[in-house]
GROMACS .gro file of C-alpha atoms in nm:
model
  393
    1MET     CA    1   1.471  -2.638  -2.546
    2LEU     CA    2   1.655  -2.385  -2.351
    3SER     CA    3   1.692  -2.178  -2.669
    4ASP     CA    4   1.320  -2.104  -2.662
    5TYR     CA    5   1.374  -1.890  -2.337
    6LEU     CA    6   1.648  -1.680  -2.487
    7GLY     CA    7   1.399  -1.386  -2.486
    8GLU     CA    8   1.307  -1.441  -2.128
    9PHE     CA    9   1.660  -1.470  -2.016
   10SER     CA   10   1.753  -1.116  -2.125
   11HIS     CA   11   1.461  -0.980  -1.925
   12CYS     CA   12   1.584  -1.073  -1.589
   13PHE     CA   13   1.746  -0.792  -1.428
   14HIS     CA   14   1.872  -0.966  -1.104
   15CYS     CA   15   1.643  -0.771  -0.869
   16HIS     CA   16   1.630  -1.077  -0.640
   17LEU     CA   17   1.256  -1.044  -0.552
   18CYS     CA   18   1.223  -1.416  -0.652
   19THR     CA   19   1.408  -1.507  -0.327
   20VAL     CA   20   1.162  -1.341  -0.087
   21ALA     CA   21   0.811  -1.400   0.012
   22ASP     CA   22   0.565  -1.141  -0.088
   23TRP     CA   23   0.494  -0.991   0.260
   24HIS     CA   24   0.797  -0.806   0.383
   25LYS     CA   25   0.651  -0.797   0.718
   26LEU     CA   26   0.724  -1.185   0.754
   27ASP     CA   27   1.078  -1.080   0.891
   28ARG     CA   28   1.249  -1.421   1.018
   29TRP     CA   29   1.015  -1.600   0.750
   30LEU     CA   30   1.097  -1.371   0.460
   31PRO     CA   31   1.314  -1.613   0.248
   32ILE     CA   32   1.139  -1.804  -0.002
   33CYS     CA   33   1.400  -1.983  -0.223
   34PRO     CA   34   1.547  -2.263  -0.009
   35THR     CA   35   1.873  -2.305  -0.234
   36PHE     CA   36   1.974  -1.926  -0.204
   37ALA     CA   37   1.900  -1.919   0.172
   38TYR     CA   38   2.098  -2.235   0.218
   39TYR     CA   39   2.397  -2.179  -0.025
   40GLY     CA   40   2.418  -1.800  -0.023
   41PHE     CA   41   2.565  -1.726  -0.370
   42GLU     CA   42   2.348  -1.565  -0.643
   43SER     CA   43   2.407  -1.860  -0.863
   44PHE     CA   44   2.191  -2.076  -0.630
   45SER     CA   45   1.883  -1.838  -0.699
   46ALA     CA   46   1.658  -1.819  -1.016
   47ALA     CA   47   1.848  -1.520  -1.142
   48GLY     CA   48   2.164  -1.711  -1.121
   49ARG     CA   49   2.028  -2.016  -1.295
   50VAL     CA   50   1.877  -1.804  -1.552
   51GLU     CA   51   2.216  -1.652  -1.636
   52ILE     CA   52   2.375  -1.997  -1.647
   53ALA     CA   53   2.110  -2.132  -1.891
   54ARG     CA   54   2.170  -1.805  -2.122
   55ALA     CA   55   2.535  -1.888  -2.091
   56LEU     CA   56   2.484  -2.243  -2.219
   57VAL     CA   57   2.253  -2.129  -2.498
   58GLU     CA   58   2.493  -1.871  -2.619
   59GLY     CA   59   2.810  -2.095  -2.579
   60GLU     CA   60   2.977  -1.898  -2.307
   61ILE     CA   61   2.989  -2.188  -2.102
   62ASP     CA   62   3.138  -2.502  -2.285
   63ASP     CA   63   3.239  -2.725  -1.989
   64VAL     CA   64   2.974  -2.806  -1.733
   65THR     CA   65   3.163  -2.849  -1.428
   66PRO     CA   66   3.058  -3.049  -1.085
   67ARG     CA   67   2.998  -2.725  -0.946
   68ILE     CA   68   2.737  -2.598  -1.220
   69ALA     CA   69   2.576  -2.939  -1.217
   70GLN     CA   70   2.530  -2.892  -0.838
   71ILE     CA   71   2.375  -2.547  -0.878
   72ILE     CA   72   2.136  -2.681  -1.149
   73PHE     CA   73   2.015  -3.010  -0.965
   74SER     CA   74   1.993  -2.866  -0.609
   75CYS     CA   75   1.679  -2.669  -0.725
   76THR     CA   76   1.370  -2.837  -0.580
   77GLY     CA   77   1.159  -2.696  -0.847
   78CYS     CA   78   0.911  -2.561  -0.580
   79GLY     CA   79   0.810  -2.274  -0.824
   80ALA     CA   80   0.837  -2.012  -0.540
   81CYS     CA   81   1.053  -1.811  -0.768
   82PHE     CA   82   0.790  -1.801  -1.030
   83GLU     CA   83   0.517  -1.707  -0.800
   84GLN     CA   84   0.704  -1.400  -0.685
   85CYS     CA   85   0.863  -1.275  -1.028
   86ASN     CA   86   0.521  -1.315  -1.196
   87GLU     CA   87   0.334  -1.119  -0.937
   88LEU     CA   88   0.595  -0.851  -0.852
   89THR     CA   89   0.792  -0.799  -1.203
   90GLY     CA   90   0.700  -0.808  -1.583
   91PHE     CA   91   0.934  -1.103  -1.639
   92LYS     CA   92   0.640  -1.347  -1.650
   93ALA     CA   93   0.862  -1.664  -1.716
   94ASN     CA   94   0.765  -2.007  -1.614
   95HIS     CA   95   1.058  -2.074  -1.396
   96THR     CA   96   0.956  -2.422  -1.298
   97LYS     CA   97   0.956  -2.528  -1.665
   98ILE     CA   98   1.290  -2.340  -1.759
   99PHE     CA   99   1.465  -2.502  -1.481
  100GLU     CA  100   1.334  -2.852  -1.550
  101ASP     CA  101   1.446  -2.789  -1.928
  102LEU     CA  102   1.791  -2.670  -1.797
  103LYS     CA  103   1.816  -3.001  -1.601
  104GLU     CA  104   1.722  -3.187  -1.918
  105ASN     CA  105   1.995  -2.997  -2.114
  106LEU     CA  106   2.264  -3.123  -1.861
  107VAL     CA  107   2.129  -3.488  -1.891
  108GLU     CA  108   2.157  -3.460  -2.269
  109ARG     CA  109   2.539  -3.321  -2.217
  110GLY     CA  110   2.590  -3.640  -2.008
  111HIS     CA  111   2.590  -3.466  -1.660
  112ALA     CA  112   2.298  -3.663  -1.491
  113LEU     CA  113   2.386  -3.707  -1.130
  114PRO     CA  114   2.466  -4.052  -1.018
  115LYS     CA  115   2.180  -4.078  -0.761
  116HIS     CA  116   1.925  -3.982  -1.031
  117ILE     CA  117   2.072  -4.228  -1.275
  118GLY     CA  118   2.022  -4.490  -1.006
  119PHE     CA  119   1.669  -4.432  -0.933
  120ALA     CA  120   1.583  -4.397  -1.295
  121LYS     CA  121   1.737  -4.740  -1.343
  122SER     CA  122   1.527  -4.882  -1.058
  123ILE     CA  123   1.191  -4.723  -1.221
  124GLU     CA  124   1.299  -4.890  -1.550
  125GLU     CA  125   1.345  -5.232  -1.379
  126ASN     CA  126   1.114  -5.221  -1.077
  127HIS     CA  127   0.873  -4.940  -1.182
  128ASN     CA  128   0.958  -4.753  -0.858
  129PRO     CA  129   1.252  -4.522  -0.746
  130TYR     CA  130   1.296  -4.730  -0.436
  131TYR     CA  131   1.460  -5.031  -0.554
  132GLU     CA  132   1.164  -5.239  -0.437
  133PRO     CA  133   1.028  -5.542  -0.594
  134HIS     CA  134   0.724  -5.434  -0.829
  135GLU     CA  135   0.516  -5.721  -0.716
  136ALA     CA  136   0.523  -5.565  -0.350
  137ARG     CA  137   0.344  -5.249  -0.476
  138PHE     CA  138  -0.001  -5.321  -0.339
  139GLU     CA  139   0.098  -5.540  -0.036
  140TRP     CA  140  -0.056  -5.283   0.181
  141LEU     CA  141  -0.397  -5.326   0.049
  142GLU     CA  142  -0.658  -5.484   0.271
  143GLU     CA  143  -0.869  -5.764   0.090
  144GLY     CA  144  -1.229  -5.680   0.036
  145LEU     CA  145  -1.190  -5.299  -0.036
  146THR     CA  146  -1.156  -5.298  -0.411
  147LYS     CA  147  -1.423  -5.358  -0.677
  148ASP     CA  148  -1.378  -5.401  -1.048
  149GLU     CA  149  -1.549  -5.074  -1.113
  150GLY     CA  150  -1.566  -4.700  -1.025
  151VAL     CA  151  -1.273  -4.473  -0.989
  152VAL     CA  152  -0.909  -4.553  -1.009
  153TYR     CA  153  -0.711  -4.492  -0.704
  154PHE     CA  154  -0.351  -4.421  -0.806
  155ALA     CA  155  -0.141  -4.489  -0.498
  156GLY     CA  156   0.179  -4.363  -0.632
  157CYS     CA  157   0.550  -4.503  -0.509
  158THR     CA  158   0.612  -4.336  -0.194
  159SER     CA  159   0.262  -4.433  -0.033
  160SER     CA  160   0.300  -4.792  -0.162
  161TYR     CA  161   0.657  -4.849  -0.047
  162ARG     CA  162   0.734  -4.574   0.216
  163GLU     CA  163   0.435  -4.402   0.366
  164GLN     CA  164   0.173  -4.688   0.356
  165GLN     CA  165  -0.055  -4.531   0.606
  166ILE     CA  166  -0.136  -4.275   0.358
  167ALA     CA  167  -0.264  -4.531   0.101
  168LYS     CA  168  -0.433  -4.732   0.365
  169THR     CA  169  -0.626  -4.444   0.519
  170THR     CA  170  -0.706  -4.312   0.180
  171VAL     CA  171  -0.880  -4.635   0.062
  172ARG     CA  172  -1.027  -4.671   0.396
  173SER     CA  173  -1.190  -4.333   0.345
  174LEU     CA  174  -1.324  -4.398   0.017
  175ASP     CA  175  -1.467  -4.731   0.145
  176ALA     CA  176  -1.631  -4.531   0.443
  177ALA     CA  177  -1.776  -4.288   0.204
  178ASP     CA  178  -1.941  -4.573   0.007
  179ILE     CA  179  -1.727  -4.484  -0.305
  180PRO     CA  180  -1.651  -4.798  -0.533
  181PHE     CA  181  -1.301  -4.794  -0.649
  182ARG     CA  182  -1.031  -5.008  -0.798
  183VAL     CA  183  -0.648  -4.995  -0.816
  184LEU     CA  184  -0.437  -5.080  -1.127
  185GLY     CA  185  -0.228  -5.348  -0.919
  186GLU     CA  186   0.081  -5.453  -1.100
  187ASP     CA  187  -0.035  -5.223  -1.406
  188GLU     CA  188   0.041  -4.904  -1.186
  189TRP     CA  189   0.407  -4.811  -1.265
  190CYS     CA  190   0.582  -4.495  -1.113
  191CYS     CA  191   0.408  -4.176  -1.248
  192GLY     CA  192   0.742  -4.070  -1.369
  193SER     CA  193   0.742  -3.735  -1.185
  194PRO     CA  194   1.112  -3.785  -1.032
  195LEU     CA  195   1.239  -3.853  -1.392
  196LEU     CA  196   1.079  -3.557  -1.531
  197ARG     CA  197   1.193  -3.333  -1.256
  198THR     CA  198   1.557  -3.444  -1.302
  199GLY     CA  199   1.576  -3.389  -1.662
  200GLN     CA  200   1.528  -3.741  -1.788
  201ARG     CA  201   1.220  -3.671  -2.007
  202ASP     CA  202   1.237  -3.965  -2.234
  203LYS     CA  203   1.214  -4.192  -1.954
  204ALA     CA  204   0.924  -4.031  -1.786
  205LYS     CA  205   0.740  -4.032  -2.146
  206GLU     CA  206   0.770  -4.433  -2.129
  207THR     CA  207   0.610  -4.475  -1.788
  208ALA     CA  208   0.352  -4.204  -1.884
  209LYS     CA  209   0.233  -4.393  -2.200
  210HIS     CA  210   0.198  -4.703  -1.989
  211ASN     CA  211   0.019  -4.564  -1.708
  212VAL     CA  212  -0.230  -4.403  -1.937
  213GLU     CA  213  -0.304  -4.713  -2.150
  214ALA     CA  214  -0.359  -4.903  -1.821
  215ILE     CA  215  -0.588  -4.643  -1.705
  216LYS     CA  216  -0.781  -4.660  -2.033
  217LYS     CA  217  -0.828  -5.040  -2.004
  218THR     CA  218  -1.015  -5.009  -1.686
  219GLY     CA  219  -1.269  -4.761  -1.853
  220ALA     CA  220  -1.261  -4.552  -1.541
  221LYS     CA  221  -1.329  -4.180  -1.586
  222THR     CA  222  -1.186  -4.040  -1.276
  223ILE     CA  223  -0.854  -4.094  -1.107
  224ILE     CA  224  -0.786  -4.033  -0.750
  225THR     CA  225  -0.431  -3.967  -0.621
  226SER     CA  226  -0.328  -3.872  -0.273
  227CYS     CA  227   0.012  -3.787  -0.394
  228ALA     CA  228   0.091  -3.424  -0.497
  229GLY     CA  229   0.363  -3.512  -0.733
  230CYS     CA  230   0.162  -3.782  -0.894
  231TYR     CA  231  -0.144  -3.544  -0.933
  232ARG     CA  232   0.069  -3.279  -1.108
  233MET     CA  233   0.232  -3.539  -1.353
  234ILE     CA  234  -0.054  -3.727  -1.457
  235LYS     CA  235  -0.302  -3.423  -1.492
  236SER     CA  236  -0.057  -3.151  -1.622
  237ASP     CA  237   0.256  -3.320  -1.771
  238TYR     CA  238   0.114  -3.639  -1.933
  239PRO     CA  239  -0.091  -3.464  -2.187
  240LYS     CA  240   0.217  -3.254  -2.281
  241LEU     CA  241   0.457  -3.572  -2.294
  242LEU     CA  242   0.229  -3.773  -2.497
  243GLY     CA  243   0.088  -3.493  -2.718
  244LEU     CA  244  -0.267  -3.532  -2.609
  245ARG     CA  245  -0.533  -3.273  -2.613
  246ARG     CA  246  -0.719  -3.464  -2.358
  247LEU     CA  247  -0.642  -3.776  -2.131
  248GLY     CA  248  -0.982  -3.923  -2.160
  249PHE     CA  249  -1.020  -3.940  -1.790
  250ASP     CA  250  -1.050  -3.665  -1.494
  251VAL     CA  251  -0.764  -3.643  -1.251
  252VAL     CA  252  -0.834  -3.521  -0.896
  253HIS     CA  253  -0.649  -3.487  -0.577
  254SER     CA  254  -0.802  -3.682  -0.277
  255SER     CA  255  -0.848  -3.373  -0.095
  256GLN     CA  256  -1.055  -3.228  -0.396
  257PHE     CA  257  -1.251  -3.550  -0.405
  258PHE     CA  258  -1.351  -3.534  -0.052
  259ALA     CA  259  -1.410  -3.173  -0.058
  260SER     CA  260  -1.692  -3.226  -0.314
  261LEU     CA  261  -1.823  -3.507  -0.126
  262ILE     CA  262  -1.883  -3.274   0.164
  263ASP     CA  263  -2.009  -2.981  -0.068
  264GLU     CA  264  -2.267  -3.246  -0.205
  265GLY     CA  265  -2.355  -3.355   0.154
  266LYS     CA  266  -2.241  -3.719   0.078
  267VAL     CA  267  -2.009  -3.723   0.374
  268LYS     CA  268  -2.081  -3.590   0.696
  269PHE     CA  269  -1.878  -3.591   1.042
  270ASP     CA  270  -2.082  -3.643   1.334
  271ASP     CA  271  -1.780  -3.672   1.581
  272LYS     CA  272  -1.547  -3.370   1.527
  273ILE     CA  273  -1.179  -3.411   1.597
  274ASP     CA  274  -1.042  -3.174   1.845
  275MET     CA  275  -0.722  -3.089   1.710
  276THR     CA  276  -0.519  -2.760   1.641
  277SER     CA  277  -0.264  -2.782   1.355
  278THR     CA  278  -0.097  -2.591   1.087
  279TYR     CA  279  -0.119  -2.698   0.719
  280HIS     CA  280   0.171  -2.715   0.488
  281ASP     CA  281   0.099  -2.656   0.127
  282PRO     CA  282   0.290  -2.893  -0.115
  283CYS     CA  283   0.433  -2.730  -0.428
  284HIS     CA  284   0.308  -2.969  -0.663
  285ILE     CA  285  -0.070  -2.921  -0.600
  286GLY     CA  286  -0.041  -2.557  -0.500
  287ARG     CA  287   0.208  -2.326  -0.704
  288HIS     CA  288   0.287  -2.592  -0.968
  289MET     CA  289  -0.100  -2.603  -1.071
  290GLY     CA  290  -0.157  -2.238  -1.002
  291VAL     CA  291   0.050  -2.195  -1.324
  292TYR     CA  292  -0.255  -2.308  -1.487
  293GLY     CA  293  -0.522  -2.147  -1.281
  294GLU     CA  294  -0.584  -2.461  -1.079
  295PRO     CA  295  -0.415  -2.442  -0.753
  296VAL     CA  296  -0.524  -2.675  -0.476
  297TYR     CA  297  -0.521  -2.432  -0.166
  298ASP     CA  298  -0.887  -2.426  -0.038
  299GLU     CA  299  -0.991  -2.800  -0.051
  300PRO     CA  300  -0.763  -2.941   0.200
  301ARG     CA  301  -0.838  -2.671   0.428
  302LYS     CA  302  -1.207  -2.716   0.377
  303VAL     CA  303  -1.166  -3.078   0.472
  304LEU     CA  304  -0.971  -3.016   0.776
  305GLU     CA  305  -1.208  -2.757   0.913
  306GLU     CA  306  -1.536  -2.974   0.840
  307ILE     CA  307  -1.368  -3.230   1.051
  308GLY     CA  308  -1.306  -3.003   1.337
  309VAL     CA  309  -0.938  -2.904   1.309
  310LYS     CA  310  -0.868  -2.553   1.399
  311ILE     CA  311  -0.580  -2.444   1.141
  312VAL     CA  312  -0.329  -2.192   1.259
  313GLU     CA  313  -0.148  -2.074   0.941
  314MET     CA  314   0.232  -2.035   0.911
  315PRO     CA  315   0.353  -1.715   0.800
  316ARG     CA  316   0.459  -1.849   0.468
  317ASN     CA  317   0.123  -2.028   0.328
  318ARG     CA  318  -0.039  -2.102  -0.001
  319GLU     CA  319   0.153  -1.927  -0.290
  320ASN     CA  320   0.429  -1.822  -0.048
  321ALA     CA  321   0.466  -2.154   0.128
  322TRP     CA  322   0.814  -2.272   0.197
  323CYS     CA  323   0.908  -2.590   0.009
  324CYS     CA  324   0.944  -2.914   0.223
  325GLY     CA  325   1.292  -2.954   0.035
  326SER     CA  326   1.240  -3.313  -0.100
  327GLY     CA  327   1.120  -3.230  -0.454
  328GLY     CA  328   1.335  -3.226  -0.787
  329GLY     CA  329   1.548  -3.513  -0.698
  330VAL     CA  330   1.697  -3.309  -0.420
  331LYS     CA  331   1.615  -3.556  -0.147
  332SER     CA  332   1.832  -3.828  -0.297
  333ALA     CA  333   2.127  -3.630  -0.433
  334PHE     CA  334   2.133  -3.374  -0.154
  335PRO     CA  335   1.996  -3.520   0.165
  336ASP     CA  336   2.159  -3.268   0.404
  337PHE     CA  337   2.027  -2.977   0.226
  338ALA     CA  338   1.670  -3.146   0.181
  339LEU     CA  339   1.686  -3.193   0.575
  340TRP     CA  340   1.779  -2.838   0.655
  341THR     CA  341   1.480  -2.690   0.441
  342ALA     CA  342   1.239  -2.936   0.622
  343GLY     CA  343   1.399  -2.840   0.930
  344GLU     CA  344   1.319  -2.483   0.837
  345ARG     CA  345   0.950  -2.549   0.783
  346VAL     CA  346   0.928  -2.729   1.119
  347LYS     CA  347   1.073  -2.427   1.279
  348GLU     CA  348   0.798  -2.219   1.133
  349ALA     CA  349   0.534  -2.430   1.227
  350GLU     CA  350   0.680  -2.405   1.596
  351SER     CA  351   0.679  -2.026   1.575
  352VAL     CA  352   0.280  -2.025   1.549
  353GLY     CA  353   0.239  -2.243   1.866
  354VAL     CA  354   0.148  -2.594   1.724
  355ASP     CA  355   0.294  -2.933   1.744
  356THR     CA  356   0.106  -3.087   1.456
  357ILE     CA  357   0.155  -3.031   1.088
  358VAL     CA  358  -0.082  -3.163   0.823
  359THR     CA  359   0.003  -3.187   0.456
  360SER     CA  360  -0.153  -3.360   0.142
  361CYS     CA  361   0.160  -3.519   0.007
  362PRO     CA  362   0.336  -3.846   0.099
  363PHE     CA  363   0.680  -3.708   0.003
  364CYS     CA  364   0.627  -3.382   0.219
  365VAL     CA  365   0.527  -3.614   0.517
  366ARG     CA  366   0.842  -3.831   0.467
  367ASN     CA  367   1.083  -3.535   0.451
  368LEU     CA  368   0.916  -3.324   0.734
  369THR     CA  369   0.906  -3.625   0.949
  370ASP     CA  370   1.273  -3.688   0.898
  371ALA     CA  371   1.346  -3.334   1.008
  372VAL     CA  372   1.137  -3.382   1.314
  373GLU     CA  373   1.322  -3.684   1.397
  374GLU     CA  374   1.666  -3.551   1.312
  375PHE     CA  375   1.641  -3.214   1.503
  376GLY     CA  376   1.457  -3.371   1.801
  377LYS     CA  377   1.133  -3.177   1.771
  378PRO     CA  378   0.817  -3.285   1.964
  379PHE     CA  379   0.592  -3.275   1.642
  380LYS     CA  380   0.354  -3.500   1.462
  381VAL     CA  381   0.329  -3.489   1.078
  382TYR     CA  382   0.013  -3.651   0.922
  383ASP     CA  383  -0.121  -3.655   0.568
  384LEU     CA  384  -0.468  -3.519   0.536
  385SER     CA  385  -0.602  -3.882   0.452
  386GLU     CA  386  -0.505  -3.995   0.803
  387ILE     CA  387  -0.692  -3.725   0.972
  388LEU     CA  388  -0.979  -3.789   0.750
  389SER     CA  389  -0.987  -4.160   0.808
  390GLU     CA  390  -0.996  -4.113   1.165
  391ALA     CA  391  -1.307  -3.892   1.132
  392LEU     CA  392  -1.490  -4.125   0.914
  393LYS     CA  393  -1.460  -4.413   1.144
   0.00000   0.00000   0.00000
C-alpha cells in the first residue's frame, strides 16, 4: 500500500540526482531517467512521482486527471532512479516498488489505461498479451529437441510470438550442449510481468499461481528463461505474490546457465566469432535484481567474451545503463516515447563506433530493433542466444 511509504516520501528533498547517471563526465549521456529527459517536467521524474504519491495518500489529490495518469503510467520502471538515489543520498527507498504500487493505486481508483486493460484481457483469454491464440505458443519449436525430463525452458510470450529466433536459438544451444530439457507446452502462461508492472496485481497473481503449479508438476528443479522480464517475475515476484518462502525450484537466466557451463568446462568454443559489439543491460536482470543483491551483469559479458566477441562498453552501462524504453507497459501505451528512448540508446551505441548491439531480453531486442528501423540506423540488434547458438554450431 502507498501509505506504507509515507515516511520515505517525506525524506525526498528533490535534489534530482535520480535523473542523472553516476558519472558527471558522461556529458551527452548524463541523463538516466527517460521520462524526465523526454517530457522535461519535474512531475515526470522520481521526485515528482513521489510527491504525487504523497498527495494521494494524504488526500491532497482527490481527482486523478488524465495528465496524472500519464505521469504515473509513463514510468518504464527501469529502476535507474533507485540506483542513483540509493548510491548518492540517504533516501534508500525502493523506487521501483513504490511506483509499481502507485500504478496499482490508480488501477484501484479506476484509472487503468485502455491499452493495459486490453492486454490484460488478452492474457486472461489467450494467456499472452499479444492477442495471439494460446495453442500457437510453441509453433516455433522444432520436433525432437525436447525430452520429458531435465530442466524446464520457460520461453515467455515475446520469444514465443514476436522474437521467435530467441526461443529457437536458446533451445538449439541447450541441445548442442547436451542439456536435457522440456517445455511446459500449453501449460505455459504469460509470466504476468506486464500485469504487475502496470498495477494489475490480482491478475498477475492468478497467472503466477498457475505457472508455479505447472512447473511443480514436471518435477523440474531448474527453470531457464531467456527473457529478462520472466526471470525477474518468476524468481523475485512469484514468492511475494504467492506468500511463499521458496518456490521449490531454481530460476536462472540463460546467460547465467551458459556462463556456469563455461566455468565447469562443459561448453567450449573451438571456432571463435570475430565480432565487435556493445552490450545493452536489460533493467529486469540488472538493476531490478540488484535490489536483492543478485544483478546479472557479468555473465552475459563472460559468455560473449568466451565466444570471441570484443565488447565496447557504452558510457552508460551496468547499473547506469539507459533503459530500452519498452518496460512498464510503456511500449503499448506510449509508443512514441518508447521509440524515442530506444533511439537514444542506439545513438549511444553509435557513439562508441560499433554497428551491433547485443542484449539478453527479447523485449529489449524488439524495441531497439524498432528504433533502428524507424530512424534508419545501419545497426543490427541481437539477443545473446543468437550469438551463442552460432558459436555452438
